[in-house]
């Protein structure tokens, strides 16, 4: 039997190379060989947002990028988390199976408290429980995530084990599946690529903007003069060459080490290969963008298919817990 993949992403709008290499590329590849479910986790987003006015637009923009990158609504269920409210119910049930102490020790929670001391809200703590509800509602066994999500996955597994010990083997224990490209650095070559740090390269940007961003990238910092030999293995520009200029990468590395290739020219070449690689993506994206109804229909259809899996599972879980299941539903 095919495994079932579930992954979620907060609606952050237009996606960047870090999102693509760290997540979306993998989502697309997993459509081969798995049943795949991809979710825009709008409820999770509420835990960190100060304003919600961009939520709808950001959902649309992210899904556009997903579709343009090759996510196929015929093969994958693509939907918005809040469109299948069963997840909120399951979250409530699982929250009572989760000791507080498990949540307060989660490293990402502690980081969030540091990052937003003025907004330490209730669901910031419950965040991984809602995530556990996402995954278990669909009985997914495989969860593609970045390294930063591993503590959440570990918590999910503990909650599942605890639940199953008490109520029988109802929930499926999920496995994390790390991407091959787990950490994509930003233009600074130090911090993770992220929109909030403004060190990112957008997939949907025009070719000029893309080139400009690439030319701002920090290369091997130990290479001070043009005549100094470079170290491609520690250079962020080279790590992208490996991805986007695979045929040239070996020659680029050799020329860099021999100081035959300077950093400026090296970046010019990266901009060229990146723009060539992005051209068909931009074309597909423009076609979807011109037809917003199509995108929202994809999400409506996704929610319908997701609900068809979610509600029977929720009923089974409620029965296992011992809740009096409604006759109206039975
Ligand atoms: N917490 C994830 C993130 O911030 C998003 C997410 C929510 C998720 N639910 C999920 C990821 C379920 C995997 C599975 O990136």
Coordinates of C-alpha atoms and ligand atoms in Angstrom, one line a residue:
X1 CA 0.0 0.0 0.0
X2 CA 1.1 3.5 -0.8
X3 CA 2.3 5.6 2.2
X4 CA 0.5 8.8 2.9
X5 CA 2.3 12.1 3.1
X6 CA 1.0 15.1 4.9
X7 CA 2.7 18.5 5.1
X8 CA 1.7 22.0 6.0
X9 CA 3.1 25.4 5.4
X10 CA 2.1 28.7 6.9
X11 CA 0.7 31.1 4.2
X12 CA 3.8 33.3 3.7
X13 CA 2.9 34.5 0.3
X14 CA 5.3 34.4 -2.6
X15 CA 7.8 31.6 -2.1
X16 CA 11.5 32.0 -2.2
X17 CA 14.4 29.6 -3.1
X18 CA 14.6 28.5 0.5
X19 CA 11.0 27.4 0.5
X20 CA 11.5 25.7 -2.9
X21 CA 14.7 23.8 -2.1
X22 CA 13.7 23.1 1.5
X23 CA 10.1 22.0 1.0
X24 CA 8.2 22.5 -2.2
X25 CA 10.6 20.6 -4.4
X26 CA 10.2 17.7 -2.1
X27 CA 6.4 18.0 -2.0
X28 CA 6.4 17.8 -5.8
X29 CA 8.7 14.8 -5.9
X30 CA 6.7 12.8 -3.3
X31 CA 3.7 12.9 -5.6
X32 CA 5.4 10.0 -7.2
X33 CA 5.0 7.0 -5.0
X34 CA 2.8 8.5 -2.2
X35 CA -0.7 9.7 -1.6
X36 CA 0.0 13.3 -0.9
X37 CA -1.9 15.9 1.1
X38 CA -0.6 19.5 1.3
X39 CA -2.2 22.1 3.6
X40 CA -2.0 25.8 3.9
X41 CA -2.0 26.1 7.7
X42 CA -3.9 29.4 8.1
X43 CA -4.8 28.6 11.8
X44 CA -1.2 28.0 12.7
X45 CA -0.4 31.4 11.1
X46 CA -2.7 33.2 13.5
X47 CA -0.3 32.3 16.4
X48 CA 2.4 34.6 15.1
X49 CA 0.6 37.2 13.0
X50 CA 0.0 40.7 14.2
X51 CA -2.2 41.7 11.3
X52 CA -4.4 39.3 9.3
X53 CA -5.1 41.5 6.3
X54 CA -2.7 39.7 4.0
X55 CA -3.8 36.2 4.9
X56 CA -6.0 35.7 1.9
X57 CA -3.6 37.1 -0.6
X58 CA -0.7 35.2 0.9
X59 CA -2.6 32.0 0.7
X60 CA -3.3 32.6 -2.9
X61 CA 0.3 33.6 -3.7
X62 CA 1.7 30.5 -2.0
X63 CA -0.6 28.1 -3.7
X64 CA 0.1 29.8 -7.1
X65 CA 3.8 29.0 -6.5
X66 CA 3.0 25.5 -5.5
X67 CA 1.0 24.9 -8.6
X68 CA 3.6 26.5 -10.8
X69 CA 6.3 24.4 -9.2
X70 CA 4.5 21.2 -10.3
X71 CA 2.2 20.4 -7.5
X72 CA -0.6 18.6 -9.3
X73 CA -4.2 18.9 -7.9
X74 CA -5.1 15.6 -9.7
X75 CA -2.5 13.7 -7.7
X76 CA -2.4 15.8 -4.5
X77 CA -5.0 17.0 -2.2
X78 CA -4.2 20.7 -1.8
X79 CA -6.4 22.6 0.8
X80 CA -6.7 25.2 3.4
X81 CA -6.5 24.0 7.0
X82 CA -9.5 26.0 8.3
X83 CA -11.7 24.7 5.5
X84 CA -11.8 21.3 7.2
X85 CA -12.8 22.2 10.8
X86 CA -12.5 18.6 12.0
X87 CA -8.9 19.5 12.7
X88 CA -9.9 22.0 15.4
X89 CA -12.0 19.3 17.1
X90 CA -9.2 16.8 17.1
X91 CA -6.9 19.5 18.4
X92 CA -9.1 19.9 21.5
X93 CA -9.2 16.1 22.0
X94 CA -5.5 15.7 21.7
X95 CA -4.8 18.7 23.9
X96 CA -6.2 16.8 26.8
X97 CA -3.8 13.9 26.1
X98 CA -0.8 16.2 26.1
X99 CA 0.9 17.0 29.4
X100 CA 1.7 20.7 29.8
X101 CA 5.3 19.9 30.6
X102 CA 5.8 18.3 27.2
X103 CA 4.8 21.6 25.6
X104 CA 6.7 24.1 27.7
X105 CA 10.0 22.3 27.0
X106 CA 9.6 22.4 23.2
X107 CA 12.6 24.5 21.9
X108 CA 10.5 26.3 19.3
X109 CA 8.1 27.5 21.9
X110 CA 10.9 29.0 24.0
X111 CA 12.2 30.7 20.9
X112 CA 8.8 32.2 20.1
X113 CA 8.5 33.5 23.6
X114 CA 11.8 35.3 23.0
X115 CA 10.8 36.5 19.6
X116 CA 7.3 37.8 20.5
X117 CA 7.2 38.4 24.2
X118 CA 4.3 40.8 23.7
X119 CA 2.2 38.0 22.2
X120 CA 2.7 34.7 24.1
X121 CA -0.8 33.4 23.3
X122 CA -2.4 30.1 24.2
X123 CA -2.0 28.4 20.9
X124 CA 1.7 29.3 20.7
X125 CA 2.1 26.6 23.3
X126 CA -0.5 24.3 21.7
X127 CA 1.0 24.8 18.2
X128 CA 2.6 21.3 18.0
X129 CA -0.7 19.7 19.2
X130 CA -2.6 21.4 16.4
X131 CA 0.1 20.1 14.1
X132 CA -0.3 16.6 15.5
X133 CA -4.0 16.9 14.8
X134 CA -3.2 17.9 11.2
X135 CA -1.1 14.8 10.7
X136 CA -3.2 12.2 12.6
X137 CA -6.6 13.4 11.2
X138 CA -5.4 12.1 7.9
X139 CA -3.5 9.1 9.3
X140 CA -0.4 10.3 7.5
X141 CA 2.7 8.2 8.0
X142 CA 5.3 10.4 6.3
X143 CA 5.8 14.1 7.0
X144 CA 8.3 16.0 4.9
X145 CA 9.7 18.9 7.0
X146 CA 12.8 20.9 7.5
X147 CA 15.2 20.4 10.5
X148 CA 13.5 23.1 12.5
X149 CA 10.3 21.1 12.7
X150 CA 11.9 17.9 14.2
X151 CA 11.0 18.8 17.8
X152 CA 7.4 19.2 16.7
X153 CA 7.4 15.8 15.0
X154 CA 8.9 14.2 18.0
X155 CA 6.2 15.6 20.2
X156 CA 3.6 14.4 17.7
X157 CA 5.0 10.9 17.9
X158 CA 4.9 11.0 21.7
X159 CA 1.3 12.2 21.7
X160 CA 0.3 9.4 19.3
X161 CA 2.0 6.7 21.4
X162 CA 0.3 8.0 24.6
X163 CA -3.1 8.1 22.9
X164 CA -2.7 4.6 21.4
X165 CA -1.5 3.2 24.7
X166 CA -4.7 4.4 26.4
X167 CA -7.3 4.0 23.7
X168 CA -5.9 1.3 21.3
X169 CA -4.0 1.5 18.0
X170 CA -6.1 4.2 16.3
X171 CA -3.6 6.9 15.4
X172 CA -0.7 6.4 13.0
X173 CA 2.8 7.3 14.3
X174 CA 4.3 9.7 11.7
X175 CA 7.9 9.7 10.5
X176 CA 9.7 12.9 9.6
X177 CA 11.2 12.9 6.2
X178 CA 14.0 15.5 5.9
X179 CA 14.7 17.2 2.6
X180 CA 18.1 16.7 1.1
X181 CA 18.6 20.5 1.2
X182 CA 17.6 21.1 4.8
X183 CA 19.1 24.5 5.3
X184 CA 19.1 27.1 2.6
X185 CA 21.1 30.2 3.5
X186 CA 20.1 33.8 2.6
X187 CA 22.0 36.3 0.6
X188 CA 24.2 37.0 3.7
X189 CA 25.4 33.4 3.6
X190 CA 25.0 33.2 7.4
X191 CA 21.3 33.1 8.3
X192 CA 18.6 30.9 6.9
X193 CA 16.9 32.4 3.9
X194 CA 13.7 34.1 5.0
X195 CA 11.3 36.7 3.9
X196 CA 11.3 38.4 7.3
X197 CA 15.1 38.9 7.1
X198 CA 14.8 40.2 3.6
X199 CA 17.7 38.0 2.5
X200 CA 15.7 35.9 0.1
X201 CA 15.3 35.4 -3.7
X202 CA 11.7 35.1 -4.8
X203 CA 10.7 32.5 -7.3
X204 CA 8.2 34.9 -9.0
X205 CA 10.5 37.9 -9.2
X206 CA 11.3 39.3 -12.7
X207 CA 14.7 38.4 -14.2
X208 CA 16.3 41.8 -13.4
X209 CA 15.3 41.7 -9.8
X210 CA 16.6 38.1 -9.5
X211 CA 20.0 39.0 -11.0
X212 CA 20.3 42.0 -8.7
X213 CA 19.6 39.8 -5.7
X214 CA 22.1 37.2 -6.8
X215 CA 24.8 39.9 -7.3
X216 CA 24.2 40.9 -3.6
X217 CA 25.1 37.4 -2.4
X218 CA 28.0 37.0 0.0
X219 CA 30.6 34.5 -1.3
X220 CA 33.5 32.7 0.5
X221 CA 34.5 35.4 3.0
X222 CA 38.1 34.2 3.2
X223 CA 38.6 35.1 -0.4
X224 CA 39.5 38.8 -0.1
X225 CA 41.3 39.5 -3.4
X226 CA 40.4 38.4 -6.9
X227 CA 43.7 36.5 -7.0
X228 CA 43.0 34.5 -3.8
X229 CA 41.9 30.9 -4.4
X230 CA 38.2 30.3 -3.4
X231 CA 36.6 27.5 -1.4
X232 CA 33.5 26.4 -3.2
X233 CA 32.6 23.9 -0.5
X234 CA 31.9 26.8 2.0
X235 CA 30.5 29.2 -0.6
X236 CA 26.7 29.8 -0.6
X237 CA 26.8 30.9 -4.3
X238 CA 28.4 27.6 -5.2
X239 CA 25.8 25.6 -3.2
X240 CA 23.2 27.2 -5.5
X241 CA 25.3 26.5 -8.6
X242 CA 25.2 22.8 -7.7
X243 CA 21.4 23.0 -7.8
X244 CA 20.8 25.3 -10.7
X245 CA 23.9 24.9 -12.9
X246 CA 24.6 21.2 -12.5
X247 CA 26.4 20.8 -15.8
X248 CA 28.8 23.6 -15.1
X249 CA 29.3 23.1 -11.3
X250 CA 32.4 21.0 -11.5
X251 CA 34.2 23.4 -13.8
X252 CA 33.1 26.4 -11.7
X253 CA 34.5 24.7 -8.5
X254 CA 37.8 24.0 -10.2
X255 CA 38.1 27.5 -11.6
X256 CA 37.2 29.1 -8.3
X257 CA 39.8 27.0 -6.5
X258 CA 42.4 28.0 -9.1
X259 CA 41.4 31.7 -8.8
X260 CA 40.6 31.5 -12.5
X261 CA 37.0 32.6 -11.8
X262 CA 36.2 35.6 -9.8
X263 CA 33.2 36.0 -7.5
X264 CA 31.5 38.6 -9.6
X265 CA 31.6 36.5 -12.7
X266 CA 30.6 33.5 -10.7
X267 CA 27.5 35.3 -9.5
X268 CA 26.7 36.5 -13.0
X269 CA 26.7 32.9 -14.2
X270 CA 24.5 31.9 -11.3
X271 CA 22.0 34.7 -12.2
X272 CA 21.9 33.4 -15.7
X273 CA 21.3 29.8 -14.8
X274 CA 18.8 30.7 -12.2
X275 CA 16.8 32.9 -14.6
X276 CA 16.9 30.1 -17.3
X277 CA 15.7 27.6 -14.7
X278 CA 12.9 30.0 -13.5
X279 CA 11.7 31.0 -17.0
X280 CA 9.2 28.1 -17.4
X281 CA 8.1 28.4 -13.8
X282 CA 7.3 32.1 -14.3
X283 CA 5.3 31.2 -17.4
X284 CA 3.2 28.6 -15.6
X285 CA 2.7 30.9 -12.7
X286 CA 1.5 33.8 -15.0
X287 CA -1.1 31.4 -16.5
X288 CA -2.5 30.4 -13.1
X289 CA -2.4 34.0 -11.8
X290 CA -4.6 35.0 -14.8
X291 CA -7.2 32.6 -13.6
X292 CA -7.8 33.1 -9.8
X293 CA -11.0 31.1 -9.9
X294 CA -9.1 28.0 -11.0
X295 CA -6.8 28.4 -7.9
X296 CA -9.7 28.8 -5.5
X297 CA -11.5 25.9 -7.1
X298 CA -8.5 23.7 -6.6
X299 CA -8.6 24.6 -2.9
X300 CA -12.4 23.9 -2.7
X301 CA -12.0 20.6 -4.3
X302 CA -9.1 19.8 -2.0
X303 CA -11.1 20.6 1.1
X304 CA -13.9 18.3 -0.1
X305 CA -11.5 15.4 -0.6
X306 CA -9.7 16.1 2.6
X307 CA -13.0 16.2 4.5
X308 CA -13.9 12.8 3.1
X309 CA -10.9 11.4 4.8
X310 CA -11.0 13.5 7.9
X311 CA -14.6 13.1 9.2
X312 CA -14.7 9.2 9.3
X313 CA -11.3 9.3 11.0
X314 CA -12.5 11.8 13.6
X315 CA -15.6 9.6 14.3
X316 CA -13.3 6.6 14.9
X317 CA -11.1 8.7 17.2
X318 CA -14.1 10.0 19.2
X319 CA -15.5 6.4 19.6
X320 CA -12.1 5.2 20.7
X321 CA -11.8 8.0 23.3
X322 CA -15.3 7.0 24.6
X323 CA -17.2 10.2 23.7
X324 CA -20.9 9.6 23.1
X325 CA -21.0 9.8 19.3
X326 CA -24.0 11.7 18.0
X327 CA -26.9 9.8 16.5
X328 CA -27.3 12.5 13.9
X329 CA -23.8 11.6 12.5
X330 CA -23.9 7.9 13.0
Ligands
LIG1 N1 4.7 23.9 11.8 C1 5.0 23.8 10.4 C2 5.9 25.0 10.0 O1 5.9 26.0 10.7 C3 3.7 23.9 9.6 C4 2.8 22.7 9.8 C5 1.6 22.8 10.4 C6 3.1 21.4 9.5 N2 1.1 21.6 10.4 C7 1.9 20.7 9.9 C8 4.1 20.7 8.9 C9 1.8 19.3 9.7 C10 4.0 19.3 8.7 C11 2.9 18.6 9.1 O2 6.6 24.9 9.0

